[in-house]
Amino acid sequence: MRLGELISKAKAERCGDRSFPVLSMTMHDGIIAQSERFKKAIASKDVSSYKVVYPGQLVVGFPIDEGVINVQGFDEPGIMSPAYNIWNIDASIIFPDYLDLALHGPGCMAYYADKMRGTTARRRTLTSDSLTAMSVPLPDINQQKHIVGIFDAVRVQMNACRHQLSLLDDLVKSRFVEMFGDPAASPKFETCRVEDIADVFVGVVVKPKQYYADDSKNAVKAFRSLNVGEMHIRDNDWVYFTQEGNQAASKSILKSGDILIVRSGYPGTSCIVSSEYEGCNAIDLIIARIKDDGVLPEFLAAFNNSTRMKDLIERMSVGSAQKHFNVGFYKQVEIPLPPIEIQREYLAFQHRVDKSRFVVQQQVVKYNDVIASSGIAIIGRDELV
């Protein structure tokens, strides 16, 4: 059924001088309370123009082709950026939780990528006409609730895996601070700026869609924020460039060992380009290419993922409705420069932890298989690997 038969544009209601919790849109966790995501409020102090979003309403954000479209699932109203569009859902036809899942299914995600508009990669969105013209799979209401029930049960187990992965990430970060100290306090080693050890540039930002291929055959994978995890690549939800498009965007053709860094959403999140992804491209990501033989790419990526870098980004982004990583700022960041032997020691520790991570990720793969076989392939934001 056409989405336009299931939703209708909500009348914009502004916060004014009232008090509501501030909500944020995330690519992987949907709509969350801003206080859960950031230590400090990043919304503008003046939220009077923010839109009130009620439970069960659909919020459409950007970049929509990365799944930034969600149902407000809290028990009370909240406020969100005035840039987002709010829609009412006809709950007599479609179960809101089911719609939230369906809108992250592969068919809808492919539709967004094909129909999106916007010259700047991180502002990609759809016109209202294009959005409402999209077809959504619609089983009967009981089957919708059955699918949601299966998904919710599996999600409990997936969240347990998420927690285990988070603990492993914290272990790696703690080891980093233990070995290399905090450059802001009393650094154990000499420091240097990022631009001293790496060439830093940005992937395709303006009109990336002009390079898109109609299908993946003989095409080139293009990394987006969705494909970058902390020290690992998320091998799903790819877009593809044509061979010609890849050459036209040759500046951002990737090499093995390049560091990919997220600019918006979860800025600073970094991974390493492995040999199998050499020759791919990147959309709206910072790319750091090591030029100093005394620095391992994994060390710089680990620093990017550290709590130190997250604190720096948070301070830089205060006052912004959406956190965004400035390239010029990143080039000037001071990092410790330990001997290469100590960097290798840290890397060996990280590899040991990665073995444990792999075991947990394999369990997640099994859960994703259960979801995919539930009648609708809705892995979307709860994909962990």
XYZ file of C-alpha atoms in Angstrom:
385
model
C 0.000 0.000 0.000
C 1.154 3.552 -0.678
C 2.590 5.211 2.413
C 0.392 8.234 1.670
C -2.647 6.100 2.508
C -1.200 5.309 5.933
C 0.115 8.677 7.100
C -0.902 12.338 6.912
C 1.057 15.522 7.530
C 0.770 16.663 11.147
C 0.079 20.288 11.963
C 3.307 21.879 13.200
C 3.078 22.547 16.929
C 5.898 24.622 18.418
C 7.287 24.252 21.917
C 6.944 27.923 22.771
C 7.526 28.561 26.472
C 6.478 25.057 27.517
C 8.829 22.388 28.867
C 9.331 19.051 27.090
C 12.180 16.532 26.973
C 14.452 17.121 23.979
C 14.640 14.113 21.648
C 17.345 13.225 19.103
C 17.323 11.141 15.919
C 20.006 8.477 15.545
C 20.835 6.142 12.675
C 21.129 3.007 14.782
C 18.922 3.587 17.831
C 15.982 5.534 16.430
C 14.559 8.375 18.511
C 16.181 8.717 21.925
C 16.225 11.249 24.733
C 19.014 13.713 24.089
C 20.083 13.394 27.728
C 20.824 9.682 27.155
C 23.126 10.361 24.248
C 25.202 13.353 25.320
C 26.726 14.463 28.575
C 25.781 18.025 27.740
C 22.775 19.392 25.914
C 23.613 20.064 22.278
C 20.331 21.619 21.309
C 20.079 25.366 21.085
C 19.288 26.972 24.431
C 16.265 28.557 22.772
C 14.024 25.602 21.895
C 10.852 27.625 21.477
C 10.763 26.865 17.744
C 11.272 23.121 18.236
C 8.420 20.905 17.094
C 6.329 18.928 19.581
C 6.244 15.229 18.679
C 3.605 13.001 20.231
C 3.856 9.245 20.900
C 3.080 7.270 17.749
C 3.926 10.068 15.310
C 6.393 9.500 12.461
C 9.469 11.747 12.274
C 11.360 12.128 8.989
C 14.927 13.393 9.282
C 18.093 13.327 7.183
C 20.064 11.732 5.649
C 16.970 9.639 5.011
C 18.837 7.058 2.933
C 20.687 6.118 6.121
C 17.434 5.280 7.882
C 16.842 8.515 9.808
C 13.067 8.033 9.840
C 11.382 6.757 12.995
C 8.213 6.537 15.073
C 8.237 8.376 18.409
C 8.013 5.500 20.888
C 8.025 7.297 24.241
C 5.027 7.492 26.564
C 4.997 11.292 26.559
C 5.477 14.120 24.060
C 8.931 15.474 23.328
C 10.437 18.189 21.143
C 12.702 17.809 18.139
C 14.525 19.951 15.622
C 12.286 22.241 13.543
C 14.069 20.844 10.458
C 12.288 17.492 10.828
C 8.893 16.673 9.313
C 6.166 15.144 11.490
C 3.419 12.813 10.258
C 0.341 11.243 11.864
C -0.114 7.473 11.448
C -3.497 5.822 10.819
C -3.229 3.174 13.542
C -6.493 1.569 12.425
C -4.697 0.346 9.283
C -1.086 -0.076 10.325
C 0.514 -0.806 13.687
C 2.988 2.073 14.330
C 5.736 -0.242 15.601
C 5.365 -2.348 12.457
C 5.599 0.757 10.259
C 8.796 1.750 12.059
C 10.283 -1.626 11.190
C 9.012 -1.677 7.609
C 10.468 1.761 6.865
C 13.928 0.311 7.594
C 13.480 -2.734 5.389
C 15.674 -3.170 2.304
C 12.931 -2.178 -0.146
C 12.294 1.148 1.569
C 15.998 1.848 2.072
C 16.612 1.292 -1.647
C 13.706 3.604 -2.455
C 15.180 6.412 -0.326
C 18.555 6.109 -2.039
C 16.915 6.275 -5.461
C 14.517 9.161 -4.797
C 16.429 11.355 -2.356
C 17.185 14.980 -3.138
C 19.803 17.422 -1.877
C 23.204 18.562 -3.042
C 24.898 18.070 0.329
C 25.358 14.456 1.407
C 24.411 14.906 5.054
C 21.201 16.808 4.169
C 19.741 14.248 1.785
C 15.983 13.835 2.109
C 12.813 13.117 0.118
C 10.054 15.399 -1.069
C 6.734 14.722 0.621
C 5.293 13.533 -2.699
C 8.087 11.012 -3.187
C 7.807 9.776 0.385
C 4.058 9.249 0.279
C 4.276 7.511 -3.113
C 6.464 4.749 -1.649
C 4.951 1.284 -1.389
C 4.970 -0.368 2.057
C 4.342 -4.115 2.622
C 1.070 -4.433 4.560
C -0.003 -7.797 5.991
C -3.139 -7.877 8.153
C -2.940 -6.170 11.532
C -2.550 -9.430 13.483
C 0.391 -10.471 11.313
C 1.913 -7.025 11.796
C 1.754 -7.470 15.571
C 3.155 -10.993 15.255
C 6.167 -9.684 13.319
C 6.722 -6.934 15.888
C 6.488 -9.505 18.691
C 9.168 -11.678 17.082
C 11.369 -8.672 16.503
C 10.983 -7.417 20.082
C 11.858 -10.830 21.532
C 14.971 -11.101 19.392
C 15.877 -7.494 20.100
C 16.145 -8.300 23.831
C 18.831 -10.848 22.999
C 20.485 -8.485 20.530
C 20.591 -5.757 23.170
C 22.390 -8.196 25.478
C 24.937 -8.713 22.707
C 25.126 -4.953 22.242
C 25.936 -4.620 25.944
C 28.699 -7.230 25.689
C 30.191 -5.431 22.685
C 29.996 -2.134 24.568
C 31.914 -3.645 27.492
C 34.591 -4.905 25.105
C 34.821 -1.436 23.533
C 35.177 0.119 26.988
C 37.947 -2.346 27.803
C 39.886 -1.321 24.683
C 39.399 2.379 25.412
C 40.486 1.964 29.037
C 43.611 0.162 27.901
C 44.340 3.027 25.506
C 44.250 5.592 28.322
C 46.275 3.292 30.579
C 49.025 2.897 27.980
C 49.110 6.366 26.429
C 47.648 8.681 29.058
C 45.438 11.717 28.525
C 47.062 14.397 26.313
C 44.900 17.026 28.018
C 46.334 16.212 31.449
C 49.923 15.017 31.752
C 50.796 13.188 28.509
C 53.222 10.271 28.816
C 54.675 10.942 25.377
C 55.411 13.829 23.065
C 52.423 15.048 21.124
C 51.849 16.159 17.571
C 48.955 17.385 15.464
C 46.977 15.003 13.302
C 47.986 16.936 10.172
C 51.655 16.280 11.028
C 51.251 12.524 10.641
C 48.400 12.158 8.135
C 46.936 13.691 5.009
C 43.338 14.558 5.843
C 40.597 15.102 3.273
C 36.874 14.494 2.774
C 34.892 12.048 0.668
C 32.218 13.066 -1.813
C 29.894 15.684 -0.310
C 28.251 17.497 -3.228
C 25.680 15.513 -5.247
C 27.019 12.010 -4.559
C 23.950 10.563 -6.275
C 25.328 11.616 -9.663
C 27.861 8.788 -9.315
C 25.374 6.099 -8.238
C 25.021 2.822 -10.116
C 21.597 1.288 -10.797
C 22.771 -2.029 -9.337
C 25.861 -3.498 -7.718
C 27.059 -5.474 -10.758
C 30.444 -4.153 -11.934
C 29.984 -1.230 -9.538
C 32.115 0.103 -6.671
C 31.094 0.184 -3.010
C 30.883 3.647 -1.467
C 31.264 3.961 2.307
C 28.775 6.062 4.273
C 28.450 6.678 8.016
C 26.314 3.528 8.212
C 29.303 1.432 7.161
C 31.705 2.765 9.806
C 31.797 1.185 13.258
C 34.374 1.612 15.998
C 37.407 -0.217 14.562
C 35.225 -2.362 12.300
C 33.416 -2.076 8.969
C 29.651 -2.587 8.829
C 29.289 -4.733 5.737
C 25.660 -3.915 4.918
C 23.469 -1.103 3.531
C 25.943 -0.196 0.783
C 25.445 2.229 -2.047
C 27.437 1.824 -5.240
C 29.242 4.109 -7.678
C 29.597 3.318 -11.349
C 33.158 2.730 -12.522
C 33.006 6.086 -14.320
C 31.617 7.791 -11.238
C 34.354 6.316 -9.089
C 37.007 7.740 -11.401
C 35.250 11.125 -11.493
C 35.500 11.136 -7.681
C 39.070 9.861 -7.776
C 40.212 12.132 -4.953
C 38.370 9.934 -2.447
C 39.237 6.511 -3.883
C 40.384 4.551 -0.855
C 43.626 2.740 -0.153
C 44.261 -0.095 2.268
C 45.158 1.399 5.645
C 43.116 4.588 5.188
C 41.198 5.686 8.257
C 37.503 6.519 7.753
C 35.995 8.965 10.241
C 32.313 9.797 10.678
C 31.469 13.500 10.428
C 27.800 13.625 11.534
C 25.609 11.603 13.861
C 28.362 9.753 15.766
C 31.325 11.990 14.827
C 34.795 10.630 15.377
C 33.766 6.980 14.991
C 36.589 5.419 12.973
C 37.593 2.230 11.206
C 40.436 1.059 8.971
C 40.031 0.287 5.272
C 41.161 -3.322 4.844
C 42.694 -4.642 1.635
C 39.404 -6.058 0.345
C 37.917 -2.535 0.260
C 40.842 -0.879 -1.509
C 39.546 1.034 -4.542
C 36.164 1.767 -2.953
C 34.963 5.337 -2.397
C 33.534 7.384 0.475
C 30.587 9.750 0.912
C 30.698 12.560 3.501
C 33.412 10.886 5.570
C 36.764 12.252 6.690
C 39.651 10.225 5.281
C 43.026 10.193 7.053
C 45.985 8.668 5.213
C 49.065 8.078 7.372
C 52.247 9.692 5.990
C 54.540 8.995 8.965
C 56.176 5.538 9.204
C 56.264 5.944 12.974
C 52.474 5.811 13.296
C 50.185 2.825 12.822
C 46.777 3.571 11.224
C 45.156 1.478 13.970
C 46.664 3.763 16.605
C 45.184 6.918 15.085
C 41.824 5.191 14.598
C 41.868 4.083 18.244
C 42.582 7.645 19.322
C 39.629 8.870 17.224
C 37.381 6.385 19.035
C 38.710 7.285 22.474
C 36.797 9.183 25.143
C 39.354 11.986 24.777
C 38.335 12.617 21.172
C 34.641 12.318 21.999
C 35.057 14.996 24.688
C 36.840 17.295 22.216
C 34.070 16.865 19.637
C 31.388 17.473 22.238
C 32.973 20.751 23.290
C 33.379 21.792 19.663
C 29.732 20.997 18.905
C 28.041 22.773 21.821
C 25.095 24.789 20.514
C 24.554 22.584 17.447
C 21.330 20.673 16.941
C 23.289 17.965 15.141
C 26.873 17.135 16.044
C 29.198 17.620 13.084
C 32.940 17.009 12.924
C 34.894 19.892 11.407
C 37.838 18.808 9.209
C 39.946 21.844 10.053
C 39.432 21.172 13.747
C 40.491 17.539 13.349
C 43.740 18.466 11.626
C 44.749 20.570 14.633
C 43.953 17.955 17.300
C 46.955 17.049 19.466
C 47.619 13.328 19.868
C 50.297 11.388 21.798
C 53.113 9.917 19.718
C 54.429 6.800 21.494
C 57.185 4.580 20.042
C 55.997 2.198 17.331
C 56.766 -0.821 19.569
C 54.261 0.375 22.166
C 51.681 1.033 19.454
C 52.156 -2.574 18.287
C 51.695 -3.801 21.872
C 48.374 -1.988 22.036
C 47.364 -3.399 18.645
C 48.104 -6.954 19.850
C 45.826 -6.378 22.848
C 43.123 -5.052 20.550
C 43.363 -8.160 18.352
C 42.827 -10.387 21.397
C 39.693 -8.457 22.288
C 38.541 -8.677 18.668
C 38.445 -12.468 18.970
C 35.879 -12.128 21.748
C 33.985 -9.545 19.707
C 33.804 -11.998 16.790
C 32.117 -14.641 18.972
C 29.440 -12.156 20.040
C 28.960 -10.921 16.478
C 28.347 -14.456 15.252
C 25.495 -14.723 17.736
C 24.081 -11.476 16.359
C 24.195 -12.941 12.848
C 21.962 -15.779 14.060
C 19.491 -13.319 15.552
C 19.430 -11.338 12.317
C 18.596 -14.557 10.469
C 15.598 -15.021 12.752
C 14.442 -11.482 12.005
C 14.891 -11.935 8.268
C 12.789 -15.118 8.339
C 9.958 -13.492 10.314
C 8.151 -12.373 7.178
C 9.929 -9.073 6.569
C 13.675 -8.460 6.325
C 13.935 -5.623 8.819
C 17.430 -5.528 10.218
C 17.817 -1.746 9.942
C 19.035 0.160 12.949
C 19.429 -2.884 15.221
C 22.102 -4.389 13.001
C 25.229 -4.654 15.137
C 27.759 -6.163 12.740
